[in-house]
mmCIF file of C-alpha atoms in Angstrom:
data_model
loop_
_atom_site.group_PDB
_atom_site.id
_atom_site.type_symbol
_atom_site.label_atom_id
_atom_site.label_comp_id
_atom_site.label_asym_id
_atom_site.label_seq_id
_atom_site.Cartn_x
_atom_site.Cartn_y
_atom_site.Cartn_z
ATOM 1 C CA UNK A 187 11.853 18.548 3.788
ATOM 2 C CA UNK A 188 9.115 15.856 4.344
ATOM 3 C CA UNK A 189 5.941 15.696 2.131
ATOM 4 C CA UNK A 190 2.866 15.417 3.880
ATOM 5 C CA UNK A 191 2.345 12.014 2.739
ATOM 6 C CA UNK A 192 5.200 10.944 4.049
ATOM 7 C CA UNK A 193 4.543 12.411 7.664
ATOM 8 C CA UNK A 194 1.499 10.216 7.511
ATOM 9 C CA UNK A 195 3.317 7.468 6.589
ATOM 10 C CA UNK A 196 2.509 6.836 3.451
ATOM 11 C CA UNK A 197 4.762 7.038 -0.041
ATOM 12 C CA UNK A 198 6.914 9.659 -0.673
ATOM 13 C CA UNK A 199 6.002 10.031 -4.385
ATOM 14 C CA UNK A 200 9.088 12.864 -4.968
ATOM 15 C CA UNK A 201 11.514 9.981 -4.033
ATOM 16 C CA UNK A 202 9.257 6.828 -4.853
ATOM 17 C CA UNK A 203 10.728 5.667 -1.495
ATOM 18 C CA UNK A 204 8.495 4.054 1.227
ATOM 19 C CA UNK A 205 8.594 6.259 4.316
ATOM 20 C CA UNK A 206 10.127 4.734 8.201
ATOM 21 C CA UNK A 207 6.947 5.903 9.539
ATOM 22 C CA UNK A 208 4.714 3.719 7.038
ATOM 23 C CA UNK A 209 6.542 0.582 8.166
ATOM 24 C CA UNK A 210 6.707 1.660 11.611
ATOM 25 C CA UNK A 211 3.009 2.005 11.235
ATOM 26 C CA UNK A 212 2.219 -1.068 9.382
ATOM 27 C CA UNK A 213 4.379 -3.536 10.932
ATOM 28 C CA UNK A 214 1.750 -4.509 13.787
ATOM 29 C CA UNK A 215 -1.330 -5.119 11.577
ATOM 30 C CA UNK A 216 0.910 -6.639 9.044
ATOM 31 C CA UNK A 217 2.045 -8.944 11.697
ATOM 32 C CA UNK A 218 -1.535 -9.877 13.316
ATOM 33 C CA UNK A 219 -2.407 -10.241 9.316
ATOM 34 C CA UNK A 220 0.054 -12.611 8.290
ATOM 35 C CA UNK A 221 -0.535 -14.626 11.767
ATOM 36 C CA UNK A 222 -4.063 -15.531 10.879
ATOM 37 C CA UNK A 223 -2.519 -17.358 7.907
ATOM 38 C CA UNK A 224 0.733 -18.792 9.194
ATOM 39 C CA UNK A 225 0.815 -21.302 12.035
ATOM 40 C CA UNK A 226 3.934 -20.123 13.572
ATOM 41 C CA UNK A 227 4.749 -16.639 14.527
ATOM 42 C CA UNK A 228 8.656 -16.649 13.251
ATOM 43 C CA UNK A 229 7.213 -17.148 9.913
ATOM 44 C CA UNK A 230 4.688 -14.360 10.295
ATOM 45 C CA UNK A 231 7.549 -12.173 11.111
ATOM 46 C CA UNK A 232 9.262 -13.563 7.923
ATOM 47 C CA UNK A 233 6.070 -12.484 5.812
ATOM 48 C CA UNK A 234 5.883 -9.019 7.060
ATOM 49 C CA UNK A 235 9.677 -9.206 6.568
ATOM 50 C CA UNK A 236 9.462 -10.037 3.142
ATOM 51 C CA UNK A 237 6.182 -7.881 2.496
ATOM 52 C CA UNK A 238 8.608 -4.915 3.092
ATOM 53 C CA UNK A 239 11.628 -5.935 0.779
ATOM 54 C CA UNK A 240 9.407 -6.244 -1.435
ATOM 55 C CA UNK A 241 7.580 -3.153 -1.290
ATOM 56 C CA UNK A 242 10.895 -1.486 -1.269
ATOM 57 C CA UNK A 243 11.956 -3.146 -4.554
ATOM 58 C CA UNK A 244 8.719 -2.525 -6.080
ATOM 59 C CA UNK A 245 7.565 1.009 -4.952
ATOM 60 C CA UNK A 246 7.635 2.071 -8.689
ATOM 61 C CA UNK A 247 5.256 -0.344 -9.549
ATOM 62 C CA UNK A 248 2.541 1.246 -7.271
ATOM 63 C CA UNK A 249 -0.171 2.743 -9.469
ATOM 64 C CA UNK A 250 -2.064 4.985 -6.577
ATOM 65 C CA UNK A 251 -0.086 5.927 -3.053
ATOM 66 C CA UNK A 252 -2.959 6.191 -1.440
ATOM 67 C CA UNK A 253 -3.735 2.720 -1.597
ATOM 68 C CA UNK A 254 0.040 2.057 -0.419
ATOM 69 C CA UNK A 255 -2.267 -0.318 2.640
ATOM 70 C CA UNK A 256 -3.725 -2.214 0.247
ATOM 71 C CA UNK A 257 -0.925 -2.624 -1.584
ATOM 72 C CA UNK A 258 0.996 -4.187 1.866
ATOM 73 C CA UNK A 259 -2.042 -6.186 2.828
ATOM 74 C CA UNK A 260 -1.521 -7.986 -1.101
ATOM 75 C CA UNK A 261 1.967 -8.529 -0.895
ATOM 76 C CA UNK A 262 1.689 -9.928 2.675
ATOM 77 C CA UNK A 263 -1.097 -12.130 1.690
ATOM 78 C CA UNK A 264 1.303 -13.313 -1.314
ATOM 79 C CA UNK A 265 4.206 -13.708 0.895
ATOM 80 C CA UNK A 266 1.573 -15.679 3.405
ATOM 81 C CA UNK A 267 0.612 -18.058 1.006
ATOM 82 C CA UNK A 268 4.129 -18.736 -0.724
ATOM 83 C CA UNK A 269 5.245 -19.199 2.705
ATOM 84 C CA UNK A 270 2.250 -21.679 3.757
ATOM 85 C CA UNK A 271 3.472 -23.746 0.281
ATOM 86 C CA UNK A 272 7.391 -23.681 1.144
ATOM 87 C CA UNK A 273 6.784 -25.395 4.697
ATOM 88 C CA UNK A 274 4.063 -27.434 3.871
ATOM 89 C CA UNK A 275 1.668 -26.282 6.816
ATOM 90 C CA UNK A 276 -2.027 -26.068 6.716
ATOM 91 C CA UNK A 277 -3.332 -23.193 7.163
ATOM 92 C CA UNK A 278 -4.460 -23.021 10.940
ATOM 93 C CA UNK A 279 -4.978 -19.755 12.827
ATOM 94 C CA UNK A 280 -2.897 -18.998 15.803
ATOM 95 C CA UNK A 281 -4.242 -18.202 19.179
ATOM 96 C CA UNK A 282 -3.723 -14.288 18.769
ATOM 97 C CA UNK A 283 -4.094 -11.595 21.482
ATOM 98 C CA UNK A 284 -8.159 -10.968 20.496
ATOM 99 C CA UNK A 285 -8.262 -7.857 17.791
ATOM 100 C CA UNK A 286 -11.704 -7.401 19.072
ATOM 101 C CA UNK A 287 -10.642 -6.348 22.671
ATOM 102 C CA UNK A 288 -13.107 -3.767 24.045
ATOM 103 C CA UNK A 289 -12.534 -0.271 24.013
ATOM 104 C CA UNK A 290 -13.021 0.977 27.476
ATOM 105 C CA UNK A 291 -16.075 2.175 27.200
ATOM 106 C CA UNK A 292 -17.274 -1.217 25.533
ATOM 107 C CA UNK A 293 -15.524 -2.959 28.711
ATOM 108 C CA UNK A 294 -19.211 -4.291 29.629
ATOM 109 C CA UNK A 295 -19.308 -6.425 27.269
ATOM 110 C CA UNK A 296 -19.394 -10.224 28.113
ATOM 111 C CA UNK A 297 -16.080 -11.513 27.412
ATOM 112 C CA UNK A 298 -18.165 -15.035 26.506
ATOM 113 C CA UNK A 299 -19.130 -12.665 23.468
ATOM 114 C CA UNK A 300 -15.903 -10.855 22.436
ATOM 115 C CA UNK A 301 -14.436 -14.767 22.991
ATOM 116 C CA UNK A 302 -17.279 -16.317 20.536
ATOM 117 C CA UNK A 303 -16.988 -13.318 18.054
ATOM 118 C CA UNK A 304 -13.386 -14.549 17.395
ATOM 119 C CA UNK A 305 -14.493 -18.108 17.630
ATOM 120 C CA UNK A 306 -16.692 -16.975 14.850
ATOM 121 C CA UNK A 307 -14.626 -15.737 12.765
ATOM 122 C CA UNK A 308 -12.350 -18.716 13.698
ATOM 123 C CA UNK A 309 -14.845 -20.888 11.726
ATOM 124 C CA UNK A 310 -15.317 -18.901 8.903
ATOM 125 C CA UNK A 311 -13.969 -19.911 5.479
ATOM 126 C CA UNK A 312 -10.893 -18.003 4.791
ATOM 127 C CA UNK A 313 -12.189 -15.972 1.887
ATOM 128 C CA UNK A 314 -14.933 -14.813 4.068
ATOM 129 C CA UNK A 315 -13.114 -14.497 7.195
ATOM 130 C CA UNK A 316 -10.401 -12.428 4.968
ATOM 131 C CA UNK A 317 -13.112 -10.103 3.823
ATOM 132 C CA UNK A 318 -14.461 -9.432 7.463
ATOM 133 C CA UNK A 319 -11.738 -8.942 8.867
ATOM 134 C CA UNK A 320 -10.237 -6.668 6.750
ATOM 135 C CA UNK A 321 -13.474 -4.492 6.675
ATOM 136 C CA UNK A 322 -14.664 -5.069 10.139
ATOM 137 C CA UNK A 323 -11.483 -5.063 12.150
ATOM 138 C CA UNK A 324 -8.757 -3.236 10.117
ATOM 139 C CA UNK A 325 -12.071 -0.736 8.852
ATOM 140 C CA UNK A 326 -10.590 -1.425 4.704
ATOM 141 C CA UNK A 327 -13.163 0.320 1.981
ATOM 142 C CA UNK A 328 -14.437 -2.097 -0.096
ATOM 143 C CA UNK A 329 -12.057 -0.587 -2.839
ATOM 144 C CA UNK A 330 -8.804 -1.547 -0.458
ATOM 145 C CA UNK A 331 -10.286 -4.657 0.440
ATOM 146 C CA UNK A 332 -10.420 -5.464 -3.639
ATOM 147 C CA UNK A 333 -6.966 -4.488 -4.401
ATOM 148 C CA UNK A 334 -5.593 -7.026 -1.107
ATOM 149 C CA UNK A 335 -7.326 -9.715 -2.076
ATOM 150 C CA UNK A 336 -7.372 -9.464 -6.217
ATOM 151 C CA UNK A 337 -11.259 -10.039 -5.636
ATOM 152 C CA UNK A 338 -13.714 -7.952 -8.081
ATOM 153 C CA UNK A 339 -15.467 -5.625 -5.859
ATOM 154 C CA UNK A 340 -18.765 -7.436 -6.355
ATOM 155 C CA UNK A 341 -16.641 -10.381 -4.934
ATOM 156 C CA UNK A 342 -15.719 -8.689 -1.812
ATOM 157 C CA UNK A 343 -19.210 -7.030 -1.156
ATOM 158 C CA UNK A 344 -20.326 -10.841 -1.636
ATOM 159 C CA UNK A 345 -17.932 -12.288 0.701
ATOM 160 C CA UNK A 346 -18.598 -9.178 3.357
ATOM 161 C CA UNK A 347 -22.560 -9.890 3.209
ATOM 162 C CA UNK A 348 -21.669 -13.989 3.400
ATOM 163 C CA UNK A 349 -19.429 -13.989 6.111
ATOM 164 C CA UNK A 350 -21.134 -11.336 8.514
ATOM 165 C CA UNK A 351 -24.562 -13.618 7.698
ATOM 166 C CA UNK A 352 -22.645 -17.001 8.627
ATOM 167 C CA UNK A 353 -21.011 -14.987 11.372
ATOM 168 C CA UNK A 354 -24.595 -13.693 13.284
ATOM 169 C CA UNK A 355 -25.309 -17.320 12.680
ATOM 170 C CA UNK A 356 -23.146 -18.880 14.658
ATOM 171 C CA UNK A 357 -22.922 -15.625 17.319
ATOM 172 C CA UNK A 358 -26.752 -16.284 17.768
ATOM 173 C CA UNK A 359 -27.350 -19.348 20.400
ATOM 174 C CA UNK A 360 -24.412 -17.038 22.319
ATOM 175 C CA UNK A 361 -26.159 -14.058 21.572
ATOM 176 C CA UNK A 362 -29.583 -15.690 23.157
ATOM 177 C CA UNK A 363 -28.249 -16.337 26.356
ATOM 178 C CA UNK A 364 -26.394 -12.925 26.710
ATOM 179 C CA UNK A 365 -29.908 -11.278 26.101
ATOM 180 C CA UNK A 366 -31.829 -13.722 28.728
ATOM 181 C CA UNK A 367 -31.888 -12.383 31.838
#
């Protein structure tokens, strides 16, 4: 019999095992995560990769289940980073399919803003681009957001605030001439 966490896909706490449904679930924003570090996207697959062995080694270690995402986004920001180090890249972001796609009802949106929104972030510095992302885009708390990063949650309502103002920033020349008739 199934706990109800673990039909969400979360941590089955009876078994202290990490459900198929949680990586199932995770493995595509895990992915698009760990691409916005790594250059190359065989070594993104490598982080998420890793980000699950080591979950699975370590579920014990996890203080609260229901932060199991935050938990995921940490270890696949570790496994980013350590990764970045071993093959001495830069850190560059990838040309991604656009995480900001429309819904269909949005669909009338200029797709010279959707394209500058991700330029936008694009230019950000990574701590702030990390922070809006992962509250804008993956919709984090700030609590989940603080336990990814290992950012104080003053830190991350800092780096929200900063990057959304440097963001509207540079969105606003593009923003102008949507607006002009």
């Amino acid at each position: 019999m199934r706990t109800e966490s673990a039909h969400r896909g979360e941590v089955d706490r009876r078994g202290g095992e990490i459900t198929a449904a949680l990586i199932t679930e995770m493995t595509p924003p895990l992915r698009a995560y760990c691409s916005r570090y790594l250059p190359d996207h065989s070594l993104a697959e490598d982080a998420v990769q890793q980000t699950f062995e080591i979950a699975l080694r370590s579920v014990q270690e996890l203080r609260d289940p229901h932060h199991v995402r935050a938990w995921l986004y940490a270890i696949a920001r570790n496994e980013s980073l350590r990764l970045l180090r071993a093959h001495a890249v830069s850190p560059q972001l990838e040309e991604q399919p656009d995480p900001l796609t429309p819904s269909p009802e949005a669909q009338s949106i200029s797709s010279d803003i959707i394209g500058a929104i991700g330029a936008g972030l694009d230019t950000l510095p990574t701590l702030y681009r990390q922070a809006v992302v992962l509250r804008d885009v993956e919709g984090f708390t700030y609590a989940e957001i603080a336990e990814a990063t290992g950012a104080t949650l003053a830190a991350v309502k800092f780096r929200i605030y900063k990057g959304r103002e440097m963001l509207m920033e540079r969105l606003a020349p593009v923003l102008k001439e949507w607006r002009t008739p």
